[in-house]
mmCIF file of C-alpha atoms in Angstrom:
data_model
loop_
_atom_site.group_PDB
_atom_site.id
_atom_site.type_symbol
_atom_site.label_atom_id
_atom_site.label_comp_id
_atom_site.label_asym_id
_atom_site.label_seq_id
_atom_site.Cartn_x
_atom_site.Cartn_y
_atom_site.Cartn_z
ATOM 1 C CA UNK A 20 -9.435 14.721 -1.928
ATOM 2 C CA UNK A 21 -11.307 16.808 -4.209
ATOM 3 C CA UNK A 22 -9.077 18.692 -6.633
ATOM 4 C CA UNK A 23 -10.184 20.981 -9.252
ATOM 5 C CA UNK A 24 -8.797 18.866 -12.489
ATOM 6 C CA UNK A 25 -8.673 15.372 -14.035
ATOM 7 C CA UNK A 26 -5.586 13.769 -14.874
ATOM 8 C CA UNK A 27 -4.554 11.498 -17.884
ATOM 9 C CA UNK A 28 -2.459 9.387 -15.475
ATOM 10 C CA UNK A 29 -2.916 8.633 -11.853
ATOM 11 C CA UNK A 30 -0.050 6.453 -10.464
ATOM 12 C CA UNK A 31 0.399 5.411 -6.712
ATOM 13 C CA UNK A 32 3.791 5.120 -6.000
ATOM 14 C CA UNK A 33 4.552 1.601 -4.720
ATOM 15 C CA UNK A 34 1.937 -0.353 -2.983
ATOM 16 C CA UNK A 35 0.684 2.677 -1.136
ATOM 17 C CA UNK A 36 -2.993 1.078 -1.539
ATOM 18 C CA UNK A 37 -2.091 -1.450 0.755
ATOM 19 C CA UNK A 38 -1.916 1.311 3.677
ATOM 20 C CA UNK A 39 -5.810 1.614 3.280
ATOM 21 C CA UNK A 40 -7.180 0.164 6.443
ATOM 22 C CA UNK A 41 -10.057 -1.588 4.830
ATOM 23 C CA UNK A 42 -12.381 -2.365 1.867
ATOM 24 C CA UNK A 43 -15.125 0.310 2.655
ATOM 25 C CA UNK A 44 -12.257 2.996 2.640
ATOM 26 C CA UNK A 45 -10.824 1.569 -0.617
ATOM 27 C CA UNK A 46 -13.922 2.088 -2.494
ATOM 28 C CA UNK A 47 -14.052 5.535 -1.127
ATOM 29 C CA UNK A 48 -10.415 6.198 -2.719
ATOM 30 C CA UNK A 49 -11.613 4.302 -6.053
ATOM 31 C CA UNK A 50 -14.441 6.748 -6.174
ATOM 32 C CA UNK A 51 -11.894 9.932 -5.556
ATOM 33 C CA UNK A 52 -9.602 8.070 -8.343
ATOM 34 C CA UNK A 53 -12.548 7.972 -10.516
ATOM 35 C CA UNK A 54 -13.698 11.254 -10.077
ATOM 36 C CA UNK A 55 -10.221 12.715 -10.987
ATOM 37 C CA UNK A 56 -9.118 10.425 -13.873
ATOM 38 C CA UNK A 57 -9.631 12.189 -17.324
ATOM 39 C CA UNK A 58 -12.090 9.951 -19.573
ATOM 40 C CA UNK A 59 -9.375 8.880 -21.497
ATOM 41 C CA UNK A 60 -6.849 8.357 -18.741
ATOM 42 C CA UNK A 61 -5.745 5.267 -16.742
ATOM 43 C CA UNK A 62 -4.569 4.672 -13.057
ATOM 44 C CA UNK A 63 -1.892 2.305 -12.225
ATOM 45 C CA UNK A 64 -2.009 0.966 -8.758
ATOM 46 C CA UNK A 65 0.552 -1.553 -7.519
ATOM 47 C CA UNK A 66 -0.269 -4.033 -4.643
ATOM 48 C CA UNK A 67 1.427 -6.638 -2.699
ATOM 49 C CA UNK A 68 0.123 -9.631 -0.571
ATOM 50 C CA UNK A 69 2.748 -9.742 2.443
ATOM 51 C CA UNK A 70 4.441 -12.594 3.882
ATOM 52 C CA UNK A 71 3.661 -13.152 7.785
ATOM 53 C CA UNK A 72 6.230 -11.844 9.846
ATOM 54 C CA UNK A 73 8.426 -14.491 11.008
ATOM 55 C CA UNK A 74 8.758 -14.817 14.819
ATOM 56 C CA UNK A 75 12.468 -14.655 14.388
ATOM 57 C CA UNK A 76 12.462 -10.912 13.058
ATOM 58 C CA UNK A 77 10.706 -9.861 16.269
ATOM 59 C CA UNK A 78 12.995 -8.225 18.524
ATOM 60 C CA UNK A 79 15.541 -7.848 15.502
ATOM 61 C CA UNK A 80 16.951 -4.653 15.399
ATOM 62 C CA UNK A 81 18.493 -3.037 12.381
ATOM 63 C CA UNK A 82 20.582 -0.032 12.693
ATOM 64 C CA UNK A 83 22.056 2.489 10.182
ATOM 65 C CA UNK A 84 24.336 5.553 11.058
ATOM 66 C CA UNK A 85 23.206 8.731 8.836
ATOM 67 C CA UNK A 86 25.718 11.463 7.552
ATOM 68 C CA UNK A 87 25.288 13.245 10.536
ATOM 69 C CA UNK A 88 26.380 10.578 13.160
ATOM 70 C CA UNK A 89 23.168 9.692 14.470
ATOM 71 C CA UNK A 90 22.274 6.101 15.073
ATOM 72 C CA UNK A 91 18.898 5.124 13.470
ATOM 73 C CA UNK A 92 17.416 1.953 14.651
ATOM 74 C CA UNK A 93 14.187 0.058 13.888
ATOM 75 C CA UNK A 94 12.652 -2.935 15.637
ATOM 76 C CA UNK A 95 9.433 -5.027 15.207
ATOM 77 C CA UNK A 96 8.508 -5.680 18.338
ATOM 78 C CA UNK A 97 4.772 -7.103 17.612
ATOM 79 C CA UNK A 98 2.805 -8.394 14.787
ATOM 80 C CA UNK A 99 -0.907 -9.520 14.676
ATOM 81 C CA UNK A 100 -2.166 -11.129 11.230
ATOM 82 C CA UNK A 101 -5.896 -11.948 10.285
ATOM 83 C CA UNK A 102 -5.808 -13.555 6.891
ATOM 84 C CA UNK A 103 -9.616 -13.684 6.745
ATOM 85 C CA UNK A 104 -9.819 -9.775 7.175
ATOM 86 C CA UNK A 105 -6.587 -9.616 4.981
ATOM 87 C CA UNK A 106 -5.017 -7.240 7.543
ATOM 88 C CA UNK A 107 -1.517 -7.460 9.335
ATOM 89 C CA UNK A 108 -0.409 -4.970 11.954
ATOM 90 C CA UNK A 109 3.395 -4.782 12.562
ATOM 91 C CA UNK A 110 4.701 -2.645 15.668
ATOM 92 C CA UNK A 111 7.590 -0.906 14.911
ATOM 93 C CA UNK A 112 9.990 0.748 17.454
ATOM 94 C CA UNK A 113 11.738 3.803 15.853
ATOM 95 C CA UNK A 114 14.842 5.106 17.850
ATOM 96 C CA UNK A 115 17.305 8.098 16.930
ATOM 97 C CA UNK A 116 20.480 8.304 19.123
ATOM 98 C CA UNK A 117 22.144 11.831 18.630
ATOM 99 C CA UNK A 118 25.112 11.912 21.171
ATOM 100 C CA UNK A 119 23.765 11.378 24.369
ATOM 101 C CA UNK A 120 20.247 12.082 23.476
ATOM 102 C CA UNK A 121 17.692 9.265 22.590
ATOM 103 C CA UNK A 122 14.557 9.526 21.152
ATOM 104 C CA UNK A 123 11.879 6.410 20.866
ATOM 105 C CA UNK A 124 8.530 6.234 19.385
ATOM 106 C CA UNK A 125 6.323 3.070 18.530
ATOM 107 C CA UNK A 126 4.088 2.942 15.631
ATOM 108 C CA UNK A 127 1.780 -0.027 14.302
ATOM 109 C CA UNK A 128 2.169 -0.611 10.390
ATOM 110 C CA UNK A 129 -0.961 -1.545 9.149
ATOM 111 C CA UNK A 130 -1.315 -3.476 5.692
ATOM 112 C CA UNK A 131 -4.301 -4.472 4.179
ATOM 113 C CA UNK A 132 -4.146 -6.927 1.335
ATOM 114 C CA UNK A 133 -6.405 -7.440 -1.867
ATOM 115 C CA UNK A 134 -6.557 -10.533 -3.960
ATOM 116 C CA UNK A 135 -6.671 -9.971 -7.660
ATOM 117 C CA UNK A 136 -10.516 -10.785 -7.981
ATOM 118 C CA UNK A 137 -11.306 -8.709 -4.537
ATOM 119 C CA UNK A 138 -9.474 -5.783 -5.884
ATOM 120 C CA UNK A 139 -11.298 -5.762 -9.298
ATOM 121 C CA UNK A 140 -14.593 -6.297 -7.733
ATOM 122 C CA UNK A 141 -14.066 -3.168 -5.532
ATOM 123 C CA UNK A 142 -12.933 -1.278 -8.526
ATOM 124 C CA UNK A 143 -15.863 -1.993 -10.632
ATOM 125 C CA UNK A 144 -18.142 -1.215 -7.404
ATOM 126 C CA UNK A 145 -16.478 2.667 -7.733
ATOM 127 C CA UNK A 146 -17.163 2.992 -11.135
ATOM 128 C CA UNK A 147 -14.074 1.748 -12.738
ATOM 129 C CA UNK A 148 -13.061 -1.095 -15.275
ATOM 130 C CA UNK A 149 -9.819 -3.542 -14.841
ATOM 131 C CA UNK A 150 -8.071 -2.821 -18.082
ATOM 132 C CA UNK A 151 -4.853 -5.239 -16.928
ATOM 133 C CA UNK A 152 -3.360 -6.893 -14.053
ATOM 134 C CA UNK A 153 0.432 -6.808 -14.681
ATOM 135 C CA UNK A 154 3.470 -8.427 -13.048
ATOM 136 C CA UNK A 155 6.332 -6.265 -12.739
ATOM 137 C CA UNK A 156 8.040 -6.783 -15.987
ATOM 138 C CA UNK A 157 4.834 -5.932 -17.465
ATOM 139 C CA UNK A 158 3.497 -9.219 -18.383
ATOM 140 C CA UNK A 159 0.088 -10.388 -17.432
ATOM 141 C CA UNK A 160 0.377 -11.362 -13.758
ATOM 142 C CA UNK A 161 -0.260 -14.830 -12.476
ATOM 143 C CA UNK A 162 -3.615 -15.304 -10.276
ATOM 144 C CA UNK A 163 -1.509 -16.360 -7.650
ATOM 145 C CA UNK A 164 1.066 -13.580 -7.927
ATOM 146 C CA UNK A 165 1.652 -11.856 -4.402
ATOM 147 C CA UNK A 166 2.894 -8.466 -6.234
ATOM 148 C CA UNK A 167 0.879 -7.023 -9.107
ATOM 149 C CA UNK A 168 -0.214 -3.855 -10.400
ATOM 150 C CA UNK A 169 -3.925 -2.795 -11.732
ATOM 151 C CA UNK A 170 -4.203 -0.575 -14.603
ATOM 152 C CA UNK A 171 -7.713 0.685 -14.481
ATOM 153 C CA UNK A 172 -9.889 3.209 -16.411
ATOM 154 C CA UNK A 173 -13.336 4.787 -16.102
ATOM 155 C CA UNK A 174 -16.011 2.373 -16.706
ATOM 156 C CA UNK A 175 -17.782 5.078 -19.057
ATOM 157 C CA UNK A 176 -14.460 5.505 -21.140
ATOM 158 C CA UNK A 177 -14.224 4.088 -24.425
ATOM 159 C CA UNK A 178 -12.057 0.663 -24.532
ATOM 160 C CA UNK A 179 -8.534 0.793 -25.741
#
């Protein structure tokens, strides 16, 4: 990402940062955020630590009929979790049935999570400063929270 401007606010919708595959890529993303963050601006990055996918959820199909009458299905078919690498990959099978035509695709859904301290260290490495770690209600997040959001500023920005 190389944009021609900076922004006073950078917000990542939902915990999309969890889709970044590893810490090295996360640092590069932080560097790009820093580069595009106005000196007086802030970035808000929501995160979560996923629960392991229970075995009973594998093979369970969720189904929905959309406004066109198509049947939409999703099934978790496999999962692999590595707590030391903070990675979980779940294979999802998507199916669309439209009349007599069925389309199926399987895709891995990779989540890479961060502890609060680990995320803060990566942000600092990229030239950012942690202003706050917040719970969903805006209060300070507990250290053992599994859902939290970081407010980051450029390290060279004045303290607020």
